[in-house]
PDB file of C-alpha atoms in Angstrom:
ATOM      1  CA  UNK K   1       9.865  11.265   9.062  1.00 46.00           C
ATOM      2  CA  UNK K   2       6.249  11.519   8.933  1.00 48.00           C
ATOM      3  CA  UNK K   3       3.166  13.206  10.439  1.00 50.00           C
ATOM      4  CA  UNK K   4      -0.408  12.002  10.590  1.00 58.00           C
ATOM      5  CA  UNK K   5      -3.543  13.038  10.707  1.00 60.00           C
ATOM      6  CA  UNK K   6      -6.116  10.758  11.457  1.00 64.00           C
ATOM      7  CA  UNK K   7      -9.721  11.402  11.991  1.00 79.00           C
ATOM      8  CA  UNK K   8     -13.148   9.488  12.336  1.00 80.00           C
ATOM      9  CA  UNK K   9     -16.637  11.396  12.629  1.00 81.00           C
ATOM     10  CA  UNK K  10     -19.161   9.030  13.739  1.00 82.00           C
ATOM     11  CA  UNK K  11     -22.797  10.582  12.802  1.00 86.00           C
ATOM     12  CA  UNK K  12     -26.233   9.197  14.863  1.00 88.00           C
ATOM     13  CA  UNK K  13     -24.222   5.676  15.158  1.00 86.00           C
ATOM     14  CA  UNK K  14     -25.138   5.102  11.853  1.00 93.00           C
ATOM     15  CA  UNK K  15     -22.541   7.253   9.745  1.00 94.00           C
ATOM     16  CA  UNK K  16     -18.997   7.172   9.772  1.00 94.00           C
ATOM     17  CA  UNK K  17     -16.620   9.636   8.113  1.00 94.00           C
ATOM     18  CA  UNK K  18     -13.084   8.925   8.705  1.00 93.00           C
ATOM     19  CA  UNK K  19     -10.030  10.342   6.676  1.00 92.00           C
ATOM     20  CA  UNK K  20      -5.548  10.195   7.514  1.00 91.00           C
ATOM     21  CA  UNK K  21      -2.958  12.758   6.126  1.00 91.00           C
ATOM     22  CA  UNK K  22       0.665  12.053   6.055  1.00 89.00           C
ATOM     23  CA  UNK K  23       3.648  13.585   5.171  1.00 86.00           C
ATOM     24  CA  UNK K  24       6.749  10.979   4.612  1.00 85.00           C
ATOM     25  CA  UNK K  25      10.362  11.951   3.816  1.00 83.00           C
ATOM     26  CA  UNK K  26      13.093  10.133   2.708  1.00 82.00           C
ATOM     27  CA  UNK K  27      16.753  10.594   1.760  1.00 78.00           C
ATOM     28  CA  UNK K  28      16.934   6.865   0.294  1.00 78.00           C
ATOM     29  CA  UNK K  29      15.792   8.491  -2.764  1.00 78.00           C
ATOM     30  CA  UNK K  30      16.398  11.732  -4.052  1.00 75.00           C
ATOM     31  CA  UNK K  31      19.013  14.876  -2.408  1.00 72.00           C
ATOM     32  CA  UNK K  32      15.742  17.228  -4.270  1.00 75.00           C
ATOM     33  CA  UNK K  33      13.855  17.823  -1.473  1.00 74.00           C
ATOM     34  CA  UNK K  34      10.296  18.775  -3.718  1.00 75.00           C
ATOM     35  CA  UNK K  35      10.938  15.052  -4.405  1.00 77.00           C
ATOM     36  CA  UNK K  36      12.258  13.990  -0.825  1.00 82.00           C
ATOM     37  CA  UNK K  37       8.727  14.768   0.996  1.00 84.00           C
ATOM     38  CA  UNK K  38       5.613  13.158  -0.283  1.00 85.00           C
ATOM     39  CA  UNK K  39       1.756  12.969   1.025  1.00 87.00           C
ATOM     40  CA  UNK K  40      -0.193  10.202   1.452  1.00 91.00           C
ATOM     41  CA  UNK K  41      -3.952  10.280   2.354  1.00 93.00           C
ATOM     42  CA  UNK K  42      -7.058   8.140   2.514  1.00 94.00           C
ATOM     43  CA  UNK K  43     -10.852   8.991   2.836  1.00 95.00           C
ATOM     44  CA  UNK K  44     -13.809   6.606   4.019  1.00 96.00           C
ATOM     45  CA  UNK K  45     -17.393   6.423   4.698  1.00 96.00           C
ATOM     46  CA  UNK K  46     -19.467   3.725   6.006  1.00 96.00           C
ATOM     47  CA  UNK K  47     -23.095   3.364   6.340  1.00 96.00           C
ATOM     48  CA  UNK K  48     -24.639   1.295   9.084  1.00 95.00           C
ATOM     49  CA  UNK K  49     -27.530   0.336   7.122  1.00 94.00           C
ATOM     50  CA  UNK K  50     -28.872  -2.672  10.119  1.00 91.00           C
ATOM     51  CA  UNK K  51     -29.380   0.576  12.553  1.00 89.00           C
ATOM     52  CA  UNK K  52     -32.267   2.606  10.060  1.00 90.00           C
ATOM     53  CA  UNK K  53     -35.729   2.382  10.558  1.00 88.00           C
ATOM     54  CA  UNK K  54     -36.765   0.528   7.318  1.00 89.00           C
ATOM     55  CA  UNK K  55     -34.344  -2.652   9.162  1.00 86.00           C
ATOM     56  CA  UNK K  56     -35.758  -2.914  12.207  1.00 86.00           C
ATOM     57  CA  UNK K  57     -38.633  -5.316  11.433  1.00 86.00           C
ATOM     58  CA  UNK K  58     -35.762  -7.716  10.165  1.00 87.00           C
ATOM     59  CA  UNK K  59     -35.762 -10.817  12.076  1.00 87.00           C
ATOM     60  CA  UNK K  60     -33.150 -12.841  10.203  1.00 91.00           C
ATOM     61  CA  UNK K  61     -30.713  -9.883   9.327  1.00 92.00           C
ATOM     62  CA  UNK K  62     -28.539  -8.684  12.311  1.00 92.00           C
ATOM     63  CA  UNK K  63     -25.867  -6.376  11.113  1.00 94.00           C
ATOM     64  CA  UNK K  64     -25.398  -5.135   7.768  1.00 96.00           C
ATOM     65  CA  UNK K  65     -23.079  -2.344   6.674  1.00 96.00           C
ATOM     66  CA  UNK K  66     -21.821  -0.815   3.776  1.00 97.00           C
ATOM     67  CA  UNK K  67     -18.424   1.026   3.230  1.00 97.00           C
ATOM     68  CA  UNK K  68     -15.925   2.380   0.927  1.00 98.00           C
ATOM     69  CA  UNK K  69     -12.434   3.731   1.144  1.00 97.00           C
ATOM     70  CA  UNK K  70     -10.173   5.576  -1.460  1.00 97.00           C
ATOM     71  CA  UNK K  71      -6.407   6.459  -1.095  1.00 96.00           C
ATOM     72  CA  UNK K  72      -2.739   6.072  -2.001  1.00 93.00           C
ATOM     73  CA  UNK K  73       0.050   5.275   0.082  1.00 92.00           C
ATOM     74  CA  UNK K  74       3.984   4.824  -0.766  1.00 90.00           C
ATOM     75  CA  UNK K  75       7.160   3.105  -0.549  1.00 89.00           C
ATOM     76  CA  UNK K  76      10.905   3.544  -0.576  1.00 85.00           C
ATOM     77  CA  UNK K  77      12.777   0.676  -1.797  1.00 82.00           C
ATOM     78  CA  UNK K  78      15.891   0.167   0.474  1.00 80.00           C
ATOM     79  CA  UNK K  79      17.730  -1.573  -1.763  1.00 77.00           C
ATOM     80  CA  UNK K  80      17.973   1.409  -4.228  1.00 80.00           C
ATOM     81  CA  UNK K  81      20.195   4.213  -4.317  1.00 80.00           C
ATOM     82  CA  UNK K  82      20.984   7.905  -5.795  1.00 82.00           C
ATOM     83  CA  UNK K  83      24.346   7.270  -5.779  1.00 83.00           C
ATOM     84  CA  UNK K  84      26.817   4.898  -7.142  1.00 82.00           C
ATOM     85  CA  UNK K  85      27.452   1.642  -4.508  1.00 79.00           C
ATOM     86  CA  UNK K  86      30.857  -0.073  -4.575  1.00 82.00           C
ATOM     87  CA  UNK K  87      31.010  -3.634  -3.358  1.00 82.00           C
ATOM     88  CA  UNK K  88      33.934  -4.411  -1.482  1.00 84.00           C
ATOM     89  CA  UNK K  89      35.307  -8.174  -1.040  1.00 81.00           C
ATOM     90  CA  UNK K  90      38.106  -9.889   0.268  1.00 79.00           C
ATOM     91  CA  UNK K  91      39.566 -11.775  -2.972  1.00 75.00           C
ATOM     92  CA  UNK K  92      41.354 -14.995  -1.354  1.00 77.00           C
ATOM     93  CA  UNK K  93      44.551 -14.903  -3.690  1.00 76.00           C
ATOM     94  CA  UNK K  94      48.225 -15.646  -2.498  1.00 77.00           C
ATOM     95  CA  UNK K  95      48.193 -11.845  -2.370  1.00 77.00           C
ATOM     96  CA  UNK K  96      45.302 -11.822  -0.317  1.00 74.00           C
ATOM     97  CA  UNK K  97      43.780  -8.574  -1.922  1.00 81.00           C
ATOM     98  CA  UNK K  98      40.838  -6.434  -1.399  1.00 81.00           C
ATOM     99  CA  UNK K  99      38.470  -6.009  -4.907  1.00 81.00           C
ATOM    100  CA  UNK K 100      35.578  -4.058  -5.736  1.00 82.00           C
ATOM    101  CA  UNK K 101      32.954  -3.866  -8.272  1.00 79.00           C
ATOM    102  CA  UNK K 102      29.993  -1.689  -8.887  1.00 78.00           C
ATOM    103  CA  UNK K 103      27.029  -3.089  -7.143  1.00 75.00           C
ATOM    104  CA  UNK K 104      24.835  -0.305  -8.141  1.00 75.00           C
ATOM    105  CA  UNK K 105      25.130   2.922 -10.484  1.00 77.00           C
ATOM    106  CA  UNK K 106      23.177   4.987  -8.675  1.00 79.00           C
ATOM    107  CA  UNK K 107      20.096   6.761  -9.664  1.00 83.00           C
ATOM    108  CA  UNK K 108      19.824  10.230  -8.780  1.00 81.00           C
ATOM    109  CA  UNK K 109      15.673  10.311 -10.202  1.00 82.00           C
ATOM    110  CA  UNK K 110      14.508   8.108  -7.999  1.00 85.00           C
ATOM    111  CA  UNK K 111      11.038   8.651  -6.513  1.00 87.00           C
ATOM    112  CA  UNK K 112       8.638   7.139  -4.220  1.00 89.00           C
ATOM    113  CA  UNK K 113       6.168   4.079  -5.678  1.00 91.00           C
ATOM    114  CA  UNK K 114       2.751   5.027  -4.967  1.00 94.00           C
ATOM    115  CA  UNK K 115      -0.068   3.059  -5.115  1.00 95.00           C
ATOM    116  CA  UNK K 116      -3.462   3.831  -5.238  1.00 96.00           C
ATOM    117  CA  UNK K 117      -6.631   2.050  -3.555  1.00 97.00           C
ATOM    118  CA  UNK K 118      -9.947   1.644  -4.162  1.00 98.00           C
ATOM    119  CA  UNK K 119     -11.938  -0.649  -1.534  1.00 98.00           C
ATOM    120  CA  UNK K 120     -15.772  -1.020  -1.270  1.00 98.00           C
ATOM    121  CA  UNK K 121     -17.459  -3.625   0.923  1.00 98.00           C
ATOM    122  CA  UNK K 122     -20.334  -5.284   2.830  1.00 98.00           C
ATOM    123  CA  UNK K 123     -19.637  -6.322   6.215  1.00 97.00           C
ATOM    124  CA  UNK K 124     -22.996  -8.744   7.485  1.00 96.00           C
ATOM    125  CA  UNK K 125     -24.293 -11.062  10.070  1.00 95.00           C
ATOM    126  CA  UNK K 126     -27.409 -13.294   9.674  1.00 93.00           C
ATOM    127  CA  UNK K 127     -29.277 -15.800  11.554  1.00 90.00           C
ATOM    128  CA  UNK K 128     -28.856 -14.744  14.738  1.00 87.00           C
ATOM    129  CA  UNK K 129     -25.492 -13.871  14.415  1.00 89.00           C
ATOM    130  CA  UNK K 130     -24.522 -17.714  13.700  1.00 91.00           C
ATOM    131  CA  UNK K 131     -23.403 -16.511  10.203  1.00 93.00           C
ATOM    132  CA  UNK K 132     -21.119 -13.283   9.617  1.00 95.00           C
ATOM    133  CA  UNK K 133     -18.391 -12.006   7.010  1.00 97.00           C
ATOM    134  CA  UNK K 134     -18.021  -9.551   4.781  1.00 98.00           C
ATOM    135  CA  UNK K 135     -17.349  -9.236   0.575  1.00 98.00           C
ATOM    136  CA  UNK K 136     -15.273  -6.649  -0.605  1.00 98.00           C
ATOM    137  CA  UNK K 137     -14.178  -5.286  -3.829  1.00 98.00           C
ATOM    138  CA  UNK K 138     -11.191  -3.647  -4.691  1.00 98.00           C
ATOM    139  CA  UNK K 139      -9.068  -2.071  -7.595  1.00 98.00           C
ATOM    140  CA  UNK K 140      -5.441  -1.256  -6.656  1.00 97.00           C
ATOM    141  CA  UNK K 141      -3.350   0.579  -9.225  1.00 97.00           C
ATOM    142  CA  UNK K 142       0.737   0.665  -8.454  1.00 95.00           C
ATOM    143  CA  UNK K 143       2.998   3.915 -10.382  1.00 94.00           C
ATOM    144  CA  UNK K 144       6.288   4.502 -10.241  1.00 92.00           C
ATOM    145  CA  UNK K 145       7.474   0.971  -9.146  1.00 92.00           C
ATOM    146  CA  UNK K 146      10.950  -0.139  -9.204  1.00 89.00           C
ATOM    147  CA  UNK K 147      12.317  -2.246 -11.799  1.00 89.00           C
ATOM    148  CA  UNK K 148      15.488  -3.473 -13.127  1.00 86.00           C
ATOM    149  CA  UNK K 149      15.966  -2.063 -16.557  1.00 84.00           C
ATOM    150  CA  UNK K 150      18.592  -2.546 -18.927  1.00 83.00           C
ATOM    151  CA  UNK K 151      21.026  -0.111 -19.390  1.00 77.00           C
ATOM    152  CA  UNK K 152      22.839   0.266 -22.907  1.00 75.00           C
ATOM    153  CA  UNK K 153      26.197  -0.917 -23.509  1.00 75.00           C
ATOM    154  CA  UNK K 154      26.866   2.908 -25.024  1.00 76.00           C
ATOM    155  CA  UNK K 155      26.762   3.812 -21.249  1.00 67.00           C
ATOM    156  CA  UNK K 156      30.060   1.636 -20.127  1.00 68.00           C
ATOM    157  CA  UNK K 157      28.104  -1.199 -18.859  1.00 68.00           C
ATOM    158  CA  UNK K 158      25.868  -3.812 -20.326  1.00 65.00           C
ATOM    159  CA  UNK K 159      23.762  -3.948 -16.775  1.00 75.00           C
ATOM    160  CA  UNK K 160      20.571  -3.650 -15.789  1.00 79.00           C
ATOM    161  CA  UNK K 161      19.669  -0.378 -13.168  1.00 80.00           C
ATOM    162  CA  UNK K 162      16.975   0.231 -10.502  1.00 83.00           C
ATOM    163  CA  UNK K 163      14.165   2.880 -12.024  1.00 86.00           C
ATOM    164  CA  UNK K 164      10.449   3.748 -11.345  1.00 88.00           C
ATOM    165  CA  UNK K 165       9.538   1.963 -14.467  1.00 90.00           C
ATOM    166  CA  UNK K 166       6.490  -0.258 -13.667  1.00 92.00           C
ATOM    167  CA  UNK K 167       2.810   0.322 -13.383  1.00 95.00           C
ATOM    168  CA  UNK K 168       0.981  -2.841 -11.794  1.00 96.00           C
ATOM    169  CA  UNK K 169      -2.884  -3.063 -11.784  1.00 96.00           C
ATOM    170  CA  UNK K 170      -4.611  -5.378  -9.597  1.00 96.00           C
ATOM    171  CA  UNK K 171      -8.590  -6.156  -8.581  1.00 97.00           C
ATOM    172  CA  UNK K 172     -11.093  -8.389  -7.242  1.00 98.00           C
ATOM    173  CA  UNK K 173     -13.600  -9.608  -4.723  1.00 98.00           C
ATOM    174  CA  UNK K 174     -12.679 -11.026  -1.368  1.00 97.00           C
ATOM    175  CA  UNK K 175     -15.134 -12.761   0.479  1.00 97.00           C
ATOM    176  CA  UNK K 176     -14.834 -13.985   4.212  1.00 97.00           C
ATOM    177  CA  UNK K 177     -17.264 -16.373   5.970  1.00 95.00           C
ATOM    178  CA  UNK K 178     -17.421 -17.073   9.547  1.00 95.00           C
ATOM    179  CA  UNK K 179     -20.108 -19.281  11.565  1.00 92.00           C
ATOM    180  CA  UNK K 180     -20.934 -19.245  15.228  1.00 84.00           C
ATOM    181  CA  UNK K 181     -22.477 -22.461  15.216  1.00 74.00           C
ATOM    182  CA  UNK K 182     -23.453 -24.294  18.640  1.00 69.00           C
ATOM    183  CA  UNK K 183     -23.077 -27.984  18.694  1.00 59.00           C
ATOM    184  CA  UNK K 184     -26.372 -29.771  17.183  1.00 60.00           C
ATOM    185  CA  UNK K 185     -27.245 -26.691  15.105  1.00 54.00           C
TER     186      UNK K 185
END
C-alpha cells in the first residue's frame, strides 16, 4: 500500500523545485500498526545556471546546471518474519515421514530499513555539445538494516535471528563522460 505525492515547480526555466510524499504499509513486519505505516519523502532543487544572463556571452559552455536532492526511502525484507516459520520436508526414510524444523523464530520488532540520501551534482555540456556528463556527490546513510544476529544459547537455541541491527554509511563522487564526436574531429 502506498500513496504518492509528487510535485515539480519549474520557475522562469531556470529553477526547479520538485519534492514526493509517500506513505508505505506493510504486514511483513510488524501486527503494530504505528509501526506498520511509514513515510518516505524527498526534496530537490536545481539551478539552470547556462540560462542566466552573466552565461550568455559563453561560447564554449553550453549547458551547465547545478542540483541537489535530500531524502530517505525504505525497505521490507521478505525473507523476515514476526512470527515463528516451520520448515516442512519430506524425510526419505523406510517410513517415509514428514519432519520439520524451525526455519525462523520470528521477530515480532521488526521495522522498516530506512536509508537516507544526500545527492548534489553538476550536470554540463561543452564544446559545442561534443562533450557532456555530469559529477555528482553523494552521502547515503542506511538505519535499521537487517542482520543475522546471534541469539544466546539461554534462549533454547544457539542460532542466529533476523533484527534491524546494522547501520551502513556510504559516499563518493560519480563522474560520467559522454562525447558526441563526428568522424575527423
Amino acid at each position: 500500500l502506498h500513496h504518492i505525492f509528487p510535485s515539480s515547480f519549474p520557475f522562469n526555466n531556470k529553477y526547479t523545485l520538485s519534492g514526493s510524499y509517500r506513505v508505505d504499509a506493510s504486514n511483513l513486519i510488524s501486527s503494530d500498526a504505528a509501526i506498520r505505516y511509514s513515510p518516505f519523502w524527498s526534496v530537490g532543487a536545481s539551478w539552470n545556471l547556462s540560462k542566466e544572463a552573466f552565461m550568455q556571452d559563453s561560447d564554449w559552455i553550453n549547458r551547465l546546471v547545478l542540483r541537489a536532492t535530500y531524502g530517505f526511502n525504505g525497505n521490507v525484507d521478505k525473507s523476515t518474519s514476526i512470527d515463528p516459520l516451520i520448515k516442512a520436508y519430506y524425510f526419505n526414510d523406510k517410513w517415509g515421514t514428514y519432519r520439520g524444523t524451525i526455519s525462523n523464530y520470528g521477530n515480532p520488532y521488526l521495522c522498516w530499513e530506512k536509508t537516507g540520501a544526500l545527492n548534489i551534482g553538476i550536470d554540463f555540456s561543452v564544446l559545442g555539445n561534443k562533450l557532456s556528463g555530469s559529477i555528482d556527490y553523494y552521502n547515503k546513510q542506511g538505519r535499521d538494516l537487517i542482520s543475522k544476529i546471534a541469539v544466546a544459547d539461554v534462549f533454547g537455541t544457539s542460532s542466529s535471528q533476523d533484527m534491524n541491527a546494522v547501520e551502513m554509511f556510504n559516499k563518493g563522487i560519480e563522474l560520467t563522460l559522454s562525447s558526441n564526436l563526428s568522424k575527423g574531429d
